[in-house]
Each structure stands twice: as structure tokens, then as C-alpha cells.
Amino acid sequence: MRTSWKILLDFKNIYLKLETKFSSGKTKITKSYSDMILSLFIKIVSMALSFVSVPIVLNFVDYNDYGIYLTLTSSFALINILDIGLGDGLRNKFAMARAINDESMAKSFVSTTYFINFIIALVIILIYFSFESQLHWDRLLNLPYEKNEEIQSAARFLIIATSSQFFLQAFLNLLKGDQKFISYSIIGFVLNFSSTVTILVMIFMNLTGSIHNLILAFFVVPNIGLLIINIIFFYKKYRSVYPSAKYINWEVVKTLTSLSLKFFFINILSVIALQSINLIVIRNFSPALVVDFNLLFKYYFLLISIAYILFNPIWSTFTSAIAKGEFDLIKVLLNKSLKISFLLIALVPLMIIFANWFICIWTGMTFNSHNYTNLLFGIWVTLVVLSEPYKMLIKGNGELNSYLSIAIIATFFQVLLSIIFIRNFSFGIDGIIFSCIISQLVYLIFFMIKSKNIINRN
């Protein structure tokens, strides 16, 4: 029987073989692979830091306030993915311009993207404040009326901070387009670290824990960091392509948006599917239960995050292989990737067994979720991790019409079934996880059929 190490080594060899076959030759294979491993390590450390920050936050703010904060941030989460079309377009076009040494073209893409992001951010803020009087957060989140003024004030703070983040994060897409994945990962870690340090400083200064202070730590401070990073990098390393009004090109708008419009909608649907969960929980239960659910979600999502980080690099490898018609190699790489998925899935039973123990140690608080709830989470994680290699192949193929259709159907039924299971069948919070399982099963069946058709060239 092959050992786990042998499977991982085979996966590496296939990946390197494909990279060698389809690489432009401008980047050494060994360096690319080393960069990928180092980037993976940094991201795992960053994820670990996110876990460490949770008990620190729970020691700083009231349990219910943290639940309200999580729901508020979920409500505004869509803002940060509005630039996915533009972001992916900038990433690809900037890389192309750099490859042909056309600094003018690169500067045009950068300038236009920043300009559009600024306009969108400004419009979002204006729209929110125009309709703010129509929003009653106490009713929307099923909270006491006396909480409304505090939440309304926090929401104003958050909408400005989130919109600013939306504008500033364009630089991160530029880094990905320039293949600076290590720099991208380090920046992400530094921003996460700055938030955790800010919370610790607030605790040291005996400041009152509040929703406003959480927004300050997790949005305002990272935004200041992003602004400084933008200035430093454009002044030094990217001085030749810094944003300029003279290089704004309206023709570029169409190029950028059309390039990744389907990815944009697919990602929006994914965010809706995940972020609607907090809203459904707080509407039907309590802010405290939002925190409980998020602790379990973060715990199990860790394995999904590792799978995503591990398999995301093969997306472009599949693209190159398909372009060259090397379907035998695609089949081998997919099979090796699935073996990695099964290795990750083997950890799921252990995660189920030690879930409550881990969260108690992690948060320093008593935590006791039902075994049935943990089993449902385990099934959901298994389906997601198994889907990842297929999903990378389909994204690499680039034909996304059917994927988008399935995403619309799966997201709609996930939200609808969650509400039905809770209100009509009294499934409680398990109803939400059960609906996620059904939705992910639909995805997996589609991914398997679509991947088979790609390999067989149907």
C-alpha cells in the first residue's frame, strides 16, 4: 500500500511535470514550487493567528455584542467581493502587460481599476446614507429597540471602513498578477497581526469592549496598513505604474469586467450562501448562538481552507494543460489531487471526536455542541474537500455557464431549505447545516459530471 508521503510526492512530481511542460521558461520551476510552499506556510500561520484572536476577542467584548458584530460584518461582506471581476481582470492583464514589457498598458490597467474602485466605494457610501433612515437594525437582527442606536452608529462606521478597504485592496490583485504570492501572503499575515495586537493594546489600556472597537481593530487599523503599503510599494517597486488620472481608459473597463464577470457572480453566490447563515441564525435564535455557530464553523472550515490553499495553484496548470490538449496528464493530476482530498478527509472523524475539546481549549470557555451537529458538519466538510479538485479543473477550463446556473440553484435552495427546516420542521441550527449538505451534494455531482466531460472532450 502506498504511504501518504508517497501520494504527496507523486502529486508534487505530476505538478512539476505539468509546470515544466507548459511553463513559459521565464520562471524557474524550483523557485515557483518553493514560493508555493512558503506561501502555503505563511497562510497557515495567518490562519492560526485568526484562531488565536478569537479567545482574545471573547475576553474583550460581551458574547452577544460579538454575535452582533459578526452579523453586521456578514451583512456588508458583499462589498469586498464587488471588485472580483475587476480584480481578476487586473491580475491577468497586469501579468500580460508585464510579460511584454508594456509599462504604459500596465499603468492604464492599474489606474483604471483604482478609479473604478473609488467610484464604486463612493456610490456605496452615498447609497447607504441615503437609505439609512429606512433601516431598522433592531428589527432586522431581532434585537431590543434600545440597541438600535448603537448598532446604527456601528453600521455607519463599518460601511465607511469596508468601502475604504474595497478601494485599497486593488493593490493585492496587482501583487497576484505580478506573481508576488509570498509578498501577498506576508501582507495578509501582517494585517491580521495588526488587528490582534490592536485588541491586546485595548485590553492593556482597559478600554471598554464594544462593537465600535472591534471595527476599529479589524477594519480601520488594517486599512491604514493597506494605505501605507500602497504608498510604499508604488513609490519604490511599482513607481512606473502608480495610478494616474491621465492613464484612465474607458476601453479598459469593458476588458476588465468582461474577463471575469462569471467568476464575479459565482463568488457572490458563494458569499451569499455562507454569509446568509449568520443572518438566518440571529433572525431565528440569538446573537449568542451566532457566536457558537461561528466557532464550530471556523473549526471545521480550517480543513476546507487548507484544501483550497493546496489545490488553488493547479487551477492555472489545468488551464495550460487544456490549451495544449494534454488530457491524459489532466486525468493523472486530477486523480492525484483526489488522493490528497481523501487524505484530508481522513482527518474529519478526528475533528468530529475532538471538536468540543478543541473549542474549549481554544476559547477557554465551556463549549458543548451535540454529536449530531458535529456529524453534520463533518459530512459537509467531506463533500466540500472532495469537490475542490473537480472545481479547480472546471475553473481552469473556463466554460462557466453551467457552473453559474448550478450555483444559482444551489444557493437559492440552501437559503430556502435553511428557513424551511428551522421554521416548519423545528430542526434548529442543524437545519442550516443539513441544507448546506444538500447544496454541496448538488455541487459535487455537477463537478464530477462536468469534469468527466472535460476529460473526455464532450
Short mmCIF file of C-alpha atoms in Angstrom, two decimals, residues 213-425:
data_model
loop_
_atom_site.label_atom_id
_atom_site.label_comp_id
_atom_site.label_asym_id
_atom_site.label_seq_id
_atom_site.Cartn_x
_atom_site.Cartn_y
_atom_site.Cartn_z
CA ASN A 213 -13.66 48.97 18.96
CA LEU A 214 -13.86 45.66 17.09
CA ILE A 215 -14.45 47.54 13.84
CA LEU A 216 -11.52 49.82 14.68
CA ALA A 217 -9.24 46.81 15.23
CA PHE A 218 -10.33 44.61 12.34
CA PHE A 219 -11.11 47.22 9.68
CA VAL A 220 -9.69 50.69 10.39
CA VAL A 221 -6.21 49.59 11.51
CA PRO A 222 -5.74 47.17 8.55
CA ASN A 223 -6.98 49.91 6.20
CA ILE A 224 -4.30 52.26 7.50
CA GLY A 225 -1.78 49.47 6.96
CA LEU A 226 -3.03 48.88 3.41
CA LEU A 227 -2.78 52.61 2.65
CA ILE A 228 0.83 52.73 3.87
CA ILE A 229 1.67 49.59 1.86
CA ASN A 230 0.12 51.10 -1.27
CA ILE A 231 2.18 54.29 -0.88
CA ILE A 232 5.47 52.49 -0.14
CA PHE A 233 5.18 49.95 -2.97
CA PHE A 234 4.07 52.49 -5.58
CA TYR A 235 6.82 54.89 -4.51
CA LYS A 236 9.54 52.22 -4.72
CA LYS A 237 8.90 48.93 -6.53
CA TYR A 238 5.94 49.95 -8.72
CA ARG A 239 6.80 53.59 -9.34
CA SER A 240 6.43 53.14 -13.12
CA VAL A 241 2.79 52.02 -12.84
CA TYR A 242 1.41 54.15 -9.99
CA PRO A 243 -2.24 55.22 -10.53
CA SER A 244 -2.63 58.38 -12.59
CA ALA A 245 -5.75 60.17 -13.87
CA LYS A 246 -4.08 60.59 -17.27
CA TYR A 247 -3.99 56.81 -17.75
CA ILE A 248 -7.66 56.12 -17.01
CA ASN A 249 -9.03 54.32 -20.08
CA TRP A 250 -12.73 53.55 -20.51
CA GLU A 251 -11.99 50.81 -23.02
CA VAL A 252 -10.12 49.02 -20.27
CA VAL A 253 -13.30 48.94 -18.15
CA LYS A 254 -15.02 46.62 -20.60
CA THR A 255 -11.93 44.44 -20.92
CA LEU A 256 -11.53 44.07 -17.18
CA THR A 257 -15.16 43.43 -16.33
CA SER A 258 -15.96 41.05 -19.17
CA LEU A 259 -12.89 38.95 -18.37
CA SER A 260 -14.18 37.66 -15.06
CA LEU A 261 -17.88 38.53 -14.91
CA LYS A 262 -18.98 34.93 -14.45
CA PHE A 263 -16.42 34.39 -11.71
CA PHE A 264 -17.79 37.53 -10.11
CA PHE A 265 -21.34 36.15 -9.92
CA ILE A 266 -20.19 32.69 -8.83
CA ASN A 267 -18.22 34.21 -5.96
CA ILE A 268 -21.12 36.46 -4.98
CA LEU A 269 -23.37 33.42 -4.76
CA SER A 270 -20.77 31.64 -2.65
CA VAL A 271 -20.60 34.57 -0.23
CA ILE A 272 -24.39 34.82 -0.07
CA ALA A 273 -24.60 31.11 0.74
CA LEU A 274 -22.08 31.42 3.60
CA GLN A 275 -22.85 34.88 4.99
CA SER A 276 -26.64 34.43 4.98
CA ILE A 277 -26.16 31.77 7.66
CA ASN A 278 -25.40 34.35 10.39
CA LEU A 279 -28.45 36.41 9.42
CA ILE A 280 -30.70 33.33 9.49
CA VAL A 281 -29.34 32.30 12.90
CA ILE A 282 -29.77 35.72 14.53
CA ARG A 283 -33.24 36.16 12.99
CA ASN A 284 -34.43 32.85 14.40
CA PHE A 285 -32.33 32.36 17.52
CA SER A 286 -29.99 34.76 19.39
CA PRO A 287 -26.71 36.68 18.97
CA ALA A 288 -25.03 34.25 21.40
CA LEU A 289 -25.91 31.32 19.14
CA VAL A 290 -24.30 33.19 16.22
CA VAL A 291 -21.02 33.02 18.14
CA ASP A 292 -21.47 29.31 18.95
CA PHE A 293 -22.22 28.51 15.33
CA ASN A 294 -19.25 30.59 14.10
CA LEU A 295 -16.86 28.82 16.48
CA LEU A 296 -17.90 25.45 15.04
CA PHE A 297 -17.84 26.86 11.51
CA LYS A 298 -14.31 28.27 11.92
CA TYR A 299 -13.13 24.98 13.41
CA TYR A 300 -14.39 22.81 10.55
CA PHE A 301 -13.67 25.39 7.85
CA LEU A 302 -9.98 25.12 8.72
CA LEU A 303 -9.75 21.86 6.73
CA ILE A 304 -11.57 23.47 3.78
CA SER A 305 -9.13 26.39 3.85
CA ILE A 306 -6.15 24.03 3.76
CA ALA A 307 -7.69 22.20 0.78
CA TYR A 308 -8.28 25.49 -1.04
CA ILE A 309 -4.73 26.75 -0.44
CA LEU A 310 -3.31 23.39 -1.54
CA PHE A 311 -5.35 22.98 -4.73
CA ASN A 312 -5.66 26.58 -5.92
CA PRO A 313 -2.26 26.57 -7.74
CA ILE A 314 -3.38 23.69 -10.02
CA TRP A 315 -6.15 25.92 -11.44
CA SER A 316 -3.72 27.57 -13.89
CA THR A 317 -1.97 24.24 -14.50
CA PHE A 318 -5.25 22.76 -15.68
CA THR A 319 -5.77 25.81 -17.92
CA SER A 320 -2.39 25.32 -19.60
CA ALA A 321 -2.91 21.59 -19.99
CA ILE A 322 -6.33 22.05 -21.58
CA ALA A 323 -4.91 24.62 -24.00
CA LYS A 324 -2.26 22.08 -25.07
CA GLY A 325 -4.74 19.20 -25.28
CA GLU A 326 -2.84 17.11 -22.72
CA PHE A 327 -5.92 15.37 -21.33
CA ASP A 328 -4.03 12.29 -20.12
CA LEU A 329 -1.91 14.45 -17.85
CA ILE A 330 -5.05 16.27 -16.68
CA LYS A 331 -6.60 12.94 -15.74
CA VAL A 332 -3.49 11.90 -13.80
CA LEU A 333 -3.27 15.24 -11.97
CA LEU A 334 -6.98 15.10 -11.09
CA ASN A 335 -6.61 11.57 -9.70
CA LYS A 336 -3.57 12.57 -7.63
CA SER A 337 -5.45 15.61 -6.35
CA LEU A 338 -8.38 13.41 -5.31
CA LYS A 339 -5.98 11.20 -3.33
CA ILE A 340 -4.84 14.31 -1.46
CA SER A 341 -8.53 15.10 -0.81
CA PHE A 342 -9.05 11.66 0.68
CA LEU A 343 -6.02 12.14 2.93
CA LEU A 344 -7.56 15.37 4.23
CA ILE A 345 -10.98 13.74 4.60
CA ALA A 346 -9.38 11.04 6.78
CA LEU A 347 -8.92 13.79 9.39
CA VAL A 348 -12.66 14.52 9.58
CA PRO A 349 -13.56 11.75 12.09
CA LEU A 350 -10.84 13.04 14.43
CA MET A 351 -12.19 16.58 14.06
CA ILE A 352 -15.67 15.35 15.00
CA ILE A 353 -14.40 13.48 18.06
CA PHE A 354 -12.28 16.35 19.39
CA ALA A 355 -14.50 19.29 18.31
CA ASN A 356 -15.83 20.26 21.74
CA TRP A 357 -12.49 19.63 23.46
CA PHE A 358 -10.62 21.76 20.91
CA ILE A 359 -13.07 24.69 21.10
CA CYS A 360 -12.98 24.61 24.92
CA ILE A 361 -9.16 24.76 24.87
CA TRP A 362 -9.19 27.31 22.05
CA THR A 363 -11.63 29.77 23.63
CA GLY A 364 -11.02 28.97 27.30
CA MET A 365 -14.79 28.65 27.72
CA THR A 366 -17.20 25.78 28.26
CA PHE A 367 -18.48 24.53 24.92
CA ASN A 368 -20.72 21.55 24.27
CA SER A 369 -22.18 21.02 20.81
CA HIS A 370 -24.36 17.99 20.08
CA ASN A 371 -22.72 14.95 18.47
CA TYR A 372 -25.31 15.05 15.68
CA THR A 373 -24.37 18.66 14.89
CA ASN A 374 -20.70 17.74 14.66
CA LEU A 375 -21.51 14.76 12.43
CA LEU A 376 -23.43 17.03 10.04
CA PHE A 377 -20.52 19.47 9.95
CA GLY A 378 -18.18 16.56 9.20
CA ILE A 379 -20.33 15.40 6.27
CA TRP A 380 -20.43 18.93 4.86
CA VAL A 381 -16.64 19.35 5.13
CA THR A 382 -16.11 15.96 3.44
CA LEU A 383 -18.23 16.97 0.46
CA VAL A 384 -16.51 20.36 0.11
CA VAL A 385 -12.96 18.96 0.30
CA LEU A 386 -13.83 16.22 -2.20
CA SER A 387 -15.24 18.86 -4.57
CA GLU A 388 -12.14 21.11 -4.63
CA PRO A 389 -10.02 19.26 -7.28
CA TYR A 390 -13.03 18.99 -9.61
CA LYS A 391 -13.79 22.69 -9.07
CA MET A 392 -10.24 23.71 -9.97
CA LEU A 393 -10.48 21.73 -13.23
CA ILE A 394 -13.78 23.38 -14.17
CA LYS A 395 -12.47 26.86 -13.36
CA GLY A 396 -9.32 26.08 -15.32
CA ASN A 397 -11.46 25.04 -18.28
CA GLY A 398 -13.10 28.49 -18.22
CA GLU A 399 -16.52 27.45 -19.54
CA LEU A 400 -18.71 28.58 -16.67
CA ASN A 401 -22.26 28.87 -18.00
CA SER A 402 -23.45 25.60 -16.47
CA TYR A 403 -21.43 26.26 -13.28
CA LEU A 404 -23.15 29.61 -12.84
CA SER A 405 -26.58 28.02 -13.35
CA ILE A 406 -25.88 25.34 -10.74
CA ALA A 407 -24.53 27.99 -8.33
CA ILE A 408 -27.78 29.98 -8.61
CA ILE A 409 -29.91 26.90 -7.99
CA ALA A 410 -27.76 25.56 -5.11
CA THR A 411 -27.58 28.92 -3.32
CA PHE A 412 -31.32 29.56 -3.63
CA PHE A 413 -32.24 26.15 -2.27
CA GLN A 414 -29.68 26.33 0.53
CA VAL A 415 -31.18 29.56 1.89
CA LEU A 416 -34.77 28.39 1.29
CA LEU A 417 -34.23 24.95 2.86
CA SER A 418 -32.50 26.50 5.88
CA ILE A 419 -35.56 28.62 6.63
CA ILE A 420 -37.99 25.73 5.97
CA PHE A 421 -36.04 23.28 8.16
CA ILE A 422 -35.94 25.79 11.03
CA ARG A 423 -39.48 27.17 10.89
CA ASN A 424 -41.51 24.24 9.55
CA PHE A 425 -39.64 21.21 10.86
#
